[in-house]
Short mmCIF file of C-alpha atoms in Angstrom, two decimals:
data_model
loop_
_atom_site.label_atom_id
_atom_site.label_comp_id
_atom_site.label_asym_id
_atom_site.label_seq_id
_atom_site.Cartn_x
_atom_site.Cartn_y
_atom_site.Cartn_z
CA MET A 703 38.71 34.66 -48.89
CA GLY A 704 39.63 31.32 -47.44
CA ARG A 705 37.49 29.39 -45.01
CA PRO A 706 38.02 30.09 -41.30
CA PRO A 707 40.25 27.59 -39.58
CA PRO A 708 38.33 24.55 -38.30
CA LYS A 709 37.71 24.18 -34.60
CA SER A 710 39.93 21.75 -32.87
CA LEU A 711 38.65 18.24 -32.24
CA LYS A 712 38.66 18.97 -28.52
CA GLN A 713 36.45 22.06 -28.95
CA SER A 714 34.08 20.14 -31.22
CA ALA A 715 33.80 17.31 -28.72
CA VAL A 716 32.96 19.75 -25.93
CA ILE A 717 30.21 21.37 -28.03
CA VAL A 718 28.72 18.00 -29.00
CA SER A 719 28.91 16.84 -25.40
CA ARG A 720 27.10 19.94 -24.17
CA ARG A 721 24.38 19.56 -26.79
CA ASP A 722 23.89 15.89 -26.03
CA SER A 723 23.76 16.46 -22.28
CA THR A 724 21.19 19.26 -22.43
CA PRO A 725 18.10 16.94 -22.65
CA ASP A 726 19.48 14.81 -19.81
CA ARG A 727 19.98 17.89 -17.66
CA GLN A 728 16.48 19.09 -18.45
CA MET A 729 15.05 15.70 -17.56
CA LEU A 730 17.03 15.63 -14.31
CA ALA A 731 15.84 19.14 -13.46
CA ALA A 732 12.24 18.10 -14.14
CA TYR A 733 12.47 15.08 -11.85
CA ARG A 734 14.61 16.64 -9.09
CA PRO A 735 11.62 17.91 -7.00
CA ILE A 736 9.91 14.53 -7.39
CA LEU A 737 13.02 12.61 -6.33
CA SER A 738 13.33 14.85 -3.28
CA LEU A 739 9.76 14.07 -2.26
CA LEU A 740 10.31 10.37 -2.88
CA ARG A 741 13.24 10.44 -0.45
CA GLY A 742 10.88 11.71 2.23
CA THR A 743 8.38 9.04 1.22
CA ALA A 744 11.04 6.34 1.55
CA PHE A 745 11.84 7.31 5.15
CA LEU A 746 8.14 7.56 6.01
CA LEU A 747 7.34 4.11 4.62
CA ALA A 748 10.46 2.53 6.11
CA ALA A 749 9.43 3.86 9.52
CA SER A 750 5.89 2.60 9.00
CA GLY A 751 7.07 -0.87 7.95
CA LEU A 752 9.52 -1.08 10.85
CA HIS A 753 7.01 0.05 13.46
CA GLY A 754 4.21 -2.13 12.08
CA LEU A 755 6.33 -5.28 12.42
CA LEU A 756 8.07 -4.32 15.66
CA LEU A 757 4.89 -3.83 17.69
CA PRO A 758 3.34 -7.31 17.28
CA LEU A 759 6.71 -8.99 17.85
CA ARG A 760 7.40 -7.00 21.02
CA GLY A 761 3.79 -7.42 22.13
CA GLN A 762 4.07 -11.18 21.67
CA MET A 763 7.30 -11.14 23.70
CA GLU A 764 5.60 -9.15 26.48
CA GLY A 765 2.69 -11.60 26.65
CA PHE A 766 -0.01 -9.37 25.19
CA SER A 767 -3.25 -11.21 24.42
CA THR A 768 -4.07 -12.16 20.82
CA ALA A 769 -7.20 -10.02 21.07
CA ALA A 770 -5.12 -6.98 22.03
CA LEU A 771 -2.71 -7.58 19.15
CA GLY A 772 -5.65 -7.84 16.76
CA LEU A 773 -7.15 -4.65 18.17
CA MET A 774 -3.93 -2.82 17.33
CA GLY A 775 -4.51 -3.59 13.67
CA THR A 776 -8.14 -2.57 13.88
CA ALA A 777 -7.19 0.66 15.66
CA TRP A 778 -4.60 1.52 12.99
CA ALA A 779 -7.09 0.89 10.18
CA THR A 780 -9.78 2.93 11.93
CA GLY A 781 -7.39 5.85 12.40
CA PHE A 782 -6.26 5.58 8.77
CA VAL A 783 -9.80 5.72 7.40
CA LEU A 784 -10.67 8.64 9.68
CA GLY A 785 -7.48 10.37 8.53
CA CYS A 786 -8.56 10.03 4.91
CA TYR A 787 -11.77 11.87 5.79
CA PHE A 788 -10.49 14.58 8.15
CA ALA A 789 -6.85 15.21 7.18
CA PRO A 790 -7.79 17.36 4.15
CA ARG A 791 -9.46 19.84 6.49
CA ILE A 792 -6.32 20.11 8.63
CA VAL A 793 -4.15 20.62 5.55
CA ARG A 794 -6.40 23.35 4.17
CA ARG A 795 -6.21 25.18 7.49
CA ALA A 796 -2.47 24.82 8.21
CA GLY A 797 -0.93 24.42 4.77
CA HIS A 798 0.92 21.45 3.32
CA VAL A 799 4.35 22.02 4.86
CA ARG A 800 3.15 22.73 8.42
CA ALA A 801 0.57 19.94 8.28
CA PHE A 802 3.12 17.40 7.05
CA GLY A 803 5.56 18.51 9.75
CA THR A 804 2.83 18.03 12.33
CA PHE A 805 1.86 14.57 11.07
CA ALA A 806 5.43 13.27 10.77
CA SER A 807 6.53 14.66 14.14
CA CYS A 808 3.44 13.17 15.80
CA ALA A 809 4.30 9.80 14.25
CA ALA A 810 7.82 10.09 15.69
CA ILE A 811 6.46 10.98 19.14
CA ILE A 812 4.06 8.03 19.03
CA ALA A 813 6.85 5.64 18.00
CA LEU A 814 8.97 6.79 20.94
CA LEU A 815 6.01 6.56 23.34
CA THR A 816 5.39 2.93 22.34
CA GLY A 817 9.00 2.26 23.35
CA LEU A 818 8.54 4.02 26.68
CA ILE A 819 5.08 2.70 27.63
CA ILE A 820 4.94 -1.08 27.26
CA ASP A 821 1.21 -1.55 27.78
CA GLN A 822 -1.24 -3.22 25.42
CA TYR A 823 -4.08 -0.76 26.02
CA ALA A 824 -1.80 2.25 25.51
CA TRP A 825 -0.51 0.71 22.29
CA ILE A 826 -4.03 0.19 20.94
CA LEU A 827 -4.82 3.87 21.48
CA LEU A 828 -1.48 4.99 20.04
CA ARG A 829 -1.96 2.81 16.94
CA ALA A 830 -5.20 4.63 16.18
CA PHE A 831 -3.35 7.94 16.26
CA THR A 832 -0.59 6.45 14.11
CA GLY A 833 -3.11 5.44 11.45
CA PHE A 834 -4.59 8.93 11.42
CA VAL A 835 -1.31 10.81 11.06
CA MET A 836 0.02 8.36 8.48
CA ALA A 837 -3.07 8.91 6.33
CA GLY A 838 -2.51 12.66 6.50
CA ALA A 839 1.19 12.39 5.69
CA PHE A 840 0.58 10.05 2.75
CA MET A 841 -2.13 12.32 1.33
CA ILE A 842 0.18 15.34 1.40
CA ILE A 843 3.07 13.56 -0.32
CA GLU A 844 0.75 12.04 -2.93
CA SER A 845 -0.86 15.38 -3.70
CA TRP A 846 2.58 16.97 -3.96
CA LEU A 847 3.77 14.29 -6.39
CA ASN A 848 0.61 14.74 -8.43
CA GLU A 849 1.22 18.48 -8.61
CA LYS A 850 4.70 17.86 -10.06
CA ALA A 851 3.58 15.14 -12.47
CA THR A 852 2.47 15.97 -16.02
CA ASN A 853 0.41 13.89 -18.40
CA GLU A 854 3.66 13.03 -20.19
CA ASN A 855 5.53 11.70 -17.14
CA ARG A 856 2.64 10.63 -14.91
CA GLY A 857 3.25 6.96 -15.63
CA THR A 858 6.94 7.30 -14.69
CA VAL A 859 6.12 9.14 -11.47
CA PHE A 860 3.50 6.53 -10.57
CA GLY A 861 6.00 3.73 -11.26
CA LEU A 862 8.69 5.40 -9.15
CA TYR A 863 6.19 5.84 -6.32
CA MET A 864 5.33 2.12 -6.48
CA MET A 865 9.00 1.11 -6.45
CA VAL A 866 9.72 3.33 -3.44
CA THR A 867 6.64 2.00 -1.65
CA TYR A 868 7.58 -1.67 -1.94
CA ALA A 869 11.31 -1.22 -1.37
CA SER A 870 10.88 1.04 1.66
CA ILE A 871 8.33 -1.14 3.44
CA MET A 872 10.48 -4.22 2.90
CA GLY A 873 13.61 -2.34 4.01
CA GLY A 874 11.92 -1.14 7.18
CA GLN A 875 10.75 -4.66 8.01
CA MET A 876 14.19 -6.14 7.44
CA ILE A 877 15.70 -3.69 9.95
CA VAL A 878 13.84 -5.65 12.62
CA ALA A 879 15.86 -8.73 11.69
CA ALA A 880 19.11 -6.86 12.41
CA GLY A 881 18.01 -5.38 15.74
CA ASP A 882 16.92 -6.52 19.17
CA VAL A 883 13.15 -6.59 19.50
CA GLY A 884 13.47 -6.59 23.28
CA SER A 885 15.38 -3.29 23.46
CA ALA A 886 14.30 0.31 22.89
CA SER A 887 16.73 0.87 19.99
CA LEU A 888 14.31 -0.08 17.22
CA PHE A 889 11.70 2.32 18.58
CA MET A 890 14.34 5.06 18.47
CA ILE A 891 15.29 4.19 14.90
CA THR A 892 11.62 4.40 13.94
CA GLY A 893 11.40 7.88 15.44
CA ILE A 894 14.55 8.94 13.62
CA PHE A 895 13.16 7.76 10.28
CA PHE A 896 9.93 9.66 10.84
CA CYS A 897 11.96 12.80 11.56
CA LEU A 898 14.11 12.26 8.45
CA SER A 899 10.96 12.16 6.32
CA LEU A 900 10.37 15.79 7.34
CA ILE A 901 13.49 17.19 5.73
CA PRO A 902 12.68 17.05 1.97
CA THR A 903 9.37 18.89 2.36
CA ALA A 904 10.67 21.29 5.02
CA VAL A 905 13.47 22.61 2.79
CA SER A 906 11.51 22.46 -0.47
CA THR A 907 11.07 25.75 -2.31
CA ALA A 908 8.41 24.33 -4.64
CA SER A 909 4.96 25.87 -4.70
CA HIS A 910 2.30 24.22 -2.58
CA PRO A 911 -0.04 21.74 -4.25
CA GLN A 912 -3.72 22.31 -4.78
CA PRO A 913 -5.98 21.65 -1.73
CA LEU A 914 -6.63 17.99 -0.96
CA GLN A 915 -9.84 16.50 -2.27
CA ASP A 916 -12.50 15.49 0.24
CA VAL A 917 -13.20 11.77 0.40
CA SER A 918 -16.73 10.56 -0.25
CA LEU A 919 -18.23 7.08 -0.09
CA ASP A 920 -21.29 6.05 -2.11
CA LEU A 921 -21.88 2.44 -1.09
CA LYS A 922 -25.03 2.10 -3.18
CA GLY A 923 -23.31 3.50 -6.23
CA LEU A 924 -20.22 1.31 -5.77
CA TYR A 925 -22.32 -1.83 -5.48
CA ALA A 926 -24.48 -0.88 -8.45
CA ASN A 927 -21.37 -0.23 -10.56
CA SER A 928 -19.75 -3.57 -9.68
CA PRO A 929 -21.05 -5.89 -6.96
CA VAL A 930 -18.00 -8.14 -7.38
CA ALA A 931 -15.53 -5.28 -6.86
CA ALA A 932 -17.36 -3.84 -3.84
CA PHE A 933 -17.76 -7.20 -2.12
CA GLY A 934 -14.28 -8.30 -3.15
CA CYS A 935 -12.44 -5.20 -1.90
CA LEU A 936 -14.18 -5.44 1.47
CA LEU A 937 -13.14 -9.08 1.91
CA VAL A 938 -9.64 -8.51 0.54
CA GLY A 939 -9.34 -5.91 3.30
CA VAL A 940 -10.48 -8.51 5.83
CA ALA A 941 -7.84 -11.02 4.69
CA ASN A 942 -4.96 -8.57 4.17
CA GLY A 943 -5.72 -6.72 7.41
CA ALA A 944 -5.62 -10.02 9.30
CA TRP A 945 -2.32 -11.06 7.74
CA GLY A 946 -0.66 -7.65 7.99
CA THR A 947 -1.50 -7.39 11.70
CA LEU A 948 -1.04 -10.98 12.89
CA GLY A 949 1.37 -12.56 10.42
CA ALA A 950 4.32 -11.73 12.68
CA VAL A 951 2.44 -13.16 15.69
CA TYR A 952 1.89 -16.40 13.76
CA GLY A 953 5.61 -16.58 12.96
CA ALA A 954 6.62 -15.99 16.58
CA ARG A 955 4.22 -18.61 17.90
CA ILE A 956 5.39 -21.37 15.56
CA GLY A 957 8.98 -20.68 16.61
CA ILE A 958 10.72 -19.34 13.50
CA SER A 959 13.44 -16.73 14.00
CA THR A 960 12.93 -12.95 13.95
CA ALA A 961 14.92 -12.74 10.70
CA GLU A 962 12.67 -15.36 9.11
CA ILE A 963 9.57 -13.51 10.34
CA ALA A 964 10.78 -10.25 8.80
CA LEU A 965 11.65 -12.03 5.55
CA MET A 966 8.27 -13.80 5.53
CA MET A 967 6.34 -10.54 5.89
CA SER A 968 8.37 -8.96 3.10
CA ILE A 969 8.19 -11.94 0.74
CA VAL A 970 4.39 -12.03 0.92
CA VAL A 971 4.10 -8.43 -0.26
CA ILE A 972 6.89 -8.64 -2.85
CA ALA A 973 5.50 -11.89 -4.31
CA GLY A 974 2.16 -10.14 -4.73
CA ALA A 975 3.88 -7.19 -6.39
CA PHE A 976 5.63 -9.42 -8.93
CA MET A 977 2.43 -11.34 -9.69
CA GLN A 978 0.30 -8.23 -10.28
CA LEU A 979 1.54 -7.68 -13.81
CA PRO A 980 1.11 -11.24 -15.20
CA ALA A 981 -2.27 -11.60 -13.46
CA GLY A 982 -3.32 -8.20 -14.77
CA ARG A 983 -2.23 -8.97 -18.32
CA LEU A 984 -4.17 -12.23 -18.17
CA SER A 985 -7.24 -10.32 -16.99
CA ASP A 986 -6.84 -7.97 -19.99
CA ARG A 987 -7.37 -10.94 -22.32
CA THR A 988 -10.39 -12.52 -20.64
CA ASP A 989 -13.19 -11.80 -18.17
CA ARG A 990 -11.39 -10.28 -15.18
CA ARG A 991 -13.77 -12.11 -12.88
CA PHE A 992 -12.29 -15.47 -13.94
CA VAL A 993 -8.85 -14.23 -12.88
CA LEU A 994 -10.23 -12.75 -9.65
CA ALA A 995 -11.98 -16.00 -8.72
CA GLY A 996 -8.92 -18.06 -9.66
CA ALA A 997 -6.52 -15.91 -7.64
CA ALA A 998 -8.87 -15.97 -4.64
CA ALA A 999 -9.11 -19.77 -4.88
CA GLY A 1000 -5.31 -20.01 -5.22
CA SER A 1001 -4.69 -17.95 -2.10
CA ALA A 1002 -7.29 -19.99 -0.20
CA PHE A 1003 -5.58 -23.21 -1.36
CA PHE A 1004 -2.16 -22.22 0.02
CA ALA A 1005 -3.72 -20.81 3.19
CA LEU A 1006 -5.47 -24.11 3.81
CA LEU A 1007 -2.21 -25.99 3.18
CA VAL A 1008 -0.59 -24.00 6.00
CA PHE A 1009 -3.61 -24.52 8.24
CA LEU A 1010 -3.86 -28.28 7.68
CA PHE A 1011 -0.18 -29.30 7.62
CA GLU A 1012 1.16 -26.85 10.26
CA PRO A 1013 4.69 -26.34 8.84
CA ARG A 1014 7.37 -25.43 11.35
CA LEU A 1015 10.55 -25.30 9.25
CA GLY A 1016 11.44 -21.73 8.30
CA PRO A 1017 12.20 -22.34 4.58
CA LEU A 1018 8.96 -24.27 4.08
CA VAL A 1019 6.96 -21.53 5.82
CA LEU A 1020 8.58 -18.92 3.56
CA ILE A 1021 7.72 -20.88 0.41
CA LEU A 1022 4.09 -21.46 1.37
CA THR A 1023 3.45 -17.93 2.61
CA GLY A 1024 5.19 -16.51 -0.47
CA ALA A 1025 2.89 -18.55 -2.70
CA TYR A 1026 -0.06 -17.34 -0.64
CA GLY A 1027 1.01 -13.71 -1.06
CA ALA A 1028 1.51 -14.11 -4.82
CA PHE A 1029 -2.21 -14.80 -5.16
CA ALA A 1030 -3.64 -12.81 -2.25
CA TYR A 1031 -1.91 -9.51 -3.04
CA THR A 1032 -3.09 -9.43 -6.66
CA LEU A 1033 -6.78 -9.45 -5.75
CA TYR A 1034 -7.25 -5.78 -4.89
CA SER A 1035 -5.77 -4.47 -8.15
CA ILE A 1036 -7.84 -6.87 -10.26
CA ALA A 1037 -11.04 -5.95 -8.40
CA VAL A 1038 -10.39 -2.22 -8.92
CA ALA A 1039 -9.65 -2.78 -12.61
CA HIS A 1040 -12.92 -4.70 -12.97
CA ALA A 1041 -14.86 -1.88 -11.29
CA ASN A 1042 -13.29 0.71 -13.60
CA ASP A 1043 -14.25 -1.37 -16.64
CA HIS A 1044 -17.89 -0.66 -15.72
CA ALA A 1045 -17.38 2.96 -14.62
CA LYS A 1046 -17.30 6.08 -16.75
CA ALA A 1047 -13.85 7.53 -17.38
CA GLU A 1048 -14.63 10.67 -15.39
CA ASP A 1049 -15.63 8.53 -12.36
CA PHE A 1050 -12.29 6.73 -12.09
CA VAL A 1051 -11.05 8.58 -8.98
CA LYS A 1052 -14.46 8.44 -7.31
CA VAL A 1053 -14.90 4.69 -7.85
CA SER A 1054 -11.32 3.71 -7.00
CA GLY A 1055 -11.29 5.97 -3.93
CA GLY A 1056 -14.55 4.48 -2.68
CA LEU A 1057 -13.20 0.95 -3.11
CA LEU A 1058 -10.09 1.90 -1.15
CA ILE A 1059 -12.25 3.09 1.74
CA LEU A 1060 -14.22 -0.18 1.57
CA TYR A 1061 -10.90 -2.00 1.74
CA GLY A 1062 -10.10 0.09 4.83
CA PHE A 1063 -13.33 -1.00 6.50
CA GLY A 1064 -12.34 -4.61 5.81
CA THR A 1065 -8.97 -4.10 7.49
CA MET A 1066 -10.82 -3.04 10.63
CA ILE A 1067 -12.71 -6.35 10.73
CA GLY A 1068 -9.99 -8.78 9.69
CA PRO A 1069 -7.62 -8.50 12.67
CA LEU A 1070 -10.44 -8.98 15.17
CA PHE A 1071 -11.83 -12.02 13.34
CA ALA A 1072 -8.42 -13.65 12.90
CA ALA A 1073 -7.36 -12.90 16.49
CA ALA A 1074 -10.49 -14.64 17.77
CA MET A 1075 -9.73 -17.66 15.59
CA MET A 1076 -6.10 -17.83 16.78
CA GLU A 1077 -7.13 -17.45 20.42
CA TRP A 1078 -9.75 -20.18 20.07
CA TRP A 1079 -7.66 -22.72 18.17
CA ARG A 1080 -3.99 -22.45 17.09
CA PRO A 1081 -1.63 -20.04 15.29
CA GLU A 1082 -2.45 -21.46 11.85
CA SER A 1083 -6.06 -20.39 12.36
CA LEU A 1084 -4.94 -17.04 10.94
CA PHE A 1085 -4.84 -18.78 7.56
CA LEU A 1086 -8.23 -20.36 8.11
CA ALA A 1087 -9.64 -16.86 8.62
CA THR A 1088 -8.06 -15.55 5.41
CA ALA A 1089 -9.11 -18.68 3.50
CA LEU A 1090 -12.75 -18.12 4.47
CA ALA A 1091 -12.57 -14.57 3.12
CA HIS A 1092 -10.92 -15.68 -0.12
CA LEU A 1093 -13.30 -18.59 -0.67
CA SER A 1094 -16.21 -16.16 -0.20
CA ILE A 1095 -14.72 -13.91 -2.91
CA ALA A 1096 -14.28 -16.87 -5.28
CA GLY A 1097 -17.80 -18.16 -4.66
CA TYR A 1098 -19.54 -14.80 -5.01
CA THR A 1099 -17.55 -13.96 -8.14
CA ALA A 1100 -18.51 -17.29 -9.75
CA LEU A 1101 -22.15 -16.53 -8.94
CA ARG A 1102 -21.96 -13.06 -10.52
CA ILE A 1103 -20.32 -14.42 -13.68
CA ARG A 1104 -23.62 -16.17 -14.47
CA ARG A 1105 -25.69 -13.06 -13.85
CA ARG A 1106 -23.81 -10.34 -15.75
CA ALA A 1107 -22.02 -10.35 -19.07
CA PRO A 1108 -18.39 -9.22 -19.12
CA VAL A 1109 -17.32 -5.85 -20.51
CA PRO A 1110 -16.00 -6.31 -24.08
CA ILE A 1111 -12.21 -6.35 -24.16
CA GLU A 1112 -12.04 -3.47 -26.62
CA ASP A 1113 -14.01 -1.25 -24.21
CA ARG A 1114 -11.66 -1.72 -21.23
CA ASP A 1115 -8.68 0.24 -20.01
CA ALA A 1116 -5.42 -1.69 -19.74
CA PHE A 1117 -4.65 -3.10 -16.30
CA THR A 1118 -2.48 -0.87 -14.09
CA THR A 1119 -0.73 -2.19 -10.99
CA LEU A 1120 -1.29 -0.44 -7.67
CA PRO A 1121 0.98 0.17 -4.66
CA VAL A 1122 0.55 -1.65 -1.37
CA GLU A 1123 -3.00 -0.88 -0.24
CA ARG A 1124 -2.09 -0.04 3.36
CA SER A 1125 0.24 2.70 2.19
CA ILE A 1126 -1.99 4.61 -0.23
CA THR A 1127 -4.90 7.01 0.16
CA PRO A 1128 -7.59 8.16 -2.27
CA GLN A 1129 -5.32 11.12 -3.07
CA SER A 1130 -2.76 8.78 -4.67
CA LEU A 1131 -5.26 7.86 -7.36
CA THR A 1132 -4.64 11.21 -9.02
CA LEU A 1133 -1.13 9.92 -9.78
CA ASP A 1134 -2.53 7.04 -11.83
CA PRO A 1135 -1.89 7.53 -15.58
CA ARG A 1136 -5.60 6.94 -16.22
CA THR A 1137 -6.40 10.32 -14.67
CA LYS A 1138 -4.95 11.88 -17.82
CA ASN A 1139 -8.33 11.36 -19.44
CA GLU A 1140 -9.95 13.46 -16.74
CA THR A 1141 -7.44 16.28 -16.81
CA ASP A 1142 -7.57 16.45 -20.60
CA GLY A 1143 -11.35 16.51 -20.60
#
C-alpha cells in the first residue's frame, strides 16, 4: 500500500505553531495570578508614593511647622511598625480578601480626609493610621505572591515585585509634578488609586495564602549575630526616614519647582536601585564591611557638599542628590547581606525581618532629628543630619573591621538586591530566592 498523502504545509505549520506555543501558554497561565496581584500592588504603591510626597508639599504651602512635618514621618513609621506586629492577627480573624479590602479602603478614606481637613495635628494622626494599614496591605500582597511562587520561579517573582515597587513609587511621585498641589484633585486621585488596588484581589478566585507569620524582634540576638548590621540598619533608617519625610520640604524651601522636587525624590531612590547591584557584586568579592563603610562615607560626602555649598539651581540639586542616593540607598541591602553571612541558613527570615524592624525604629527617629536641625539652622541641615548618621555607620564599621575577621567568600550567599525599604514588610522576605533553602530543608 502506498503512503498516506502528506499533510499540507499549512496544516503542518499550524501543528508546529501549536506545539511551540504550548510552553508559552503554560508559562503565561502560571504567571497570570501573580501579574494580577502585581497590578494591585502597582496601584497601592503609586498611591503611597503620591500621598507621601503630596502631604509635605501641601503642608509646606499651608505653613505647617517643620516639627509637625517631621512628626508626620515619625507617625507613619510608628504606624507601619505596629502594623507589622498586629496586622497578622487581623488577617487571621477576617481572612485575606476582607482584610485587604479593609486596609485599602481605609487608606482611601484617610487620603480623602487629608484633602478635606487641612490641619497639621489631624494629618499627624492620620499618617499613623496610614502607616498601619499600608503595613497590613503590603503583608497580604507579599504573602499572596509567596503562595504563588515556586522554588523554580521565586527569583523571577521577586524581581518582578522589585520592578513594580520602584516603578510605581516613582510614577506616583511624578503625578504630583503634573497636578496642582494647592487643590484637592491630587488627594482624590490618591483615593482612586487605593480603591483600584482592591480590584485584583477582590475578583481573584485563587485560594487564600497561608496565615501571616508573626513578627518577632530579638535585639540581643541581632547584635550578637552582627553588630555592624544591627547598628547600621538602625542608622540607615534614621537617614532614609529623614530624607523620605523632609526631602520635599527641603526642595520647596530652596525654591526649586514642584516638578523638580518630584524628580529629585524619584532620582534618589532610582539611583540607589541601580547602584545596588554593582555595590553588591563588589561586596561579594571582598569584606562587605569595606563596601558598607565606603558607601556610607560616599553618601556623607555628597550630603556635606549640599550642606556646605547650598546649591539653588535645580539641575545641580538633582545631580548632587542623585549621587547621594546612589550611595545612601545601597547601605541597607549590604548590611542585611553582611548579617546573613554570619547567620545560619534557617535563620534568614528571622534575621532579615528583625533588621527591617530595626530600620523601622530608625525611621521614627530620623524625621524628628532632621526637623529639629532644619528648624534650628537652614534647609540644608537635613543633609547634615543624614551625614552624621552615615559618618557614624562608617566609623563604627571601621572599628568592627579590626575586631572581627570577615566571613570567607566561599561561605557566603551571593548578594541579592532588596526593594525600597519603606514599602516592604517582614512577610516579603519569604519571596527572596534564598528562602528556597528553608523550604527544601
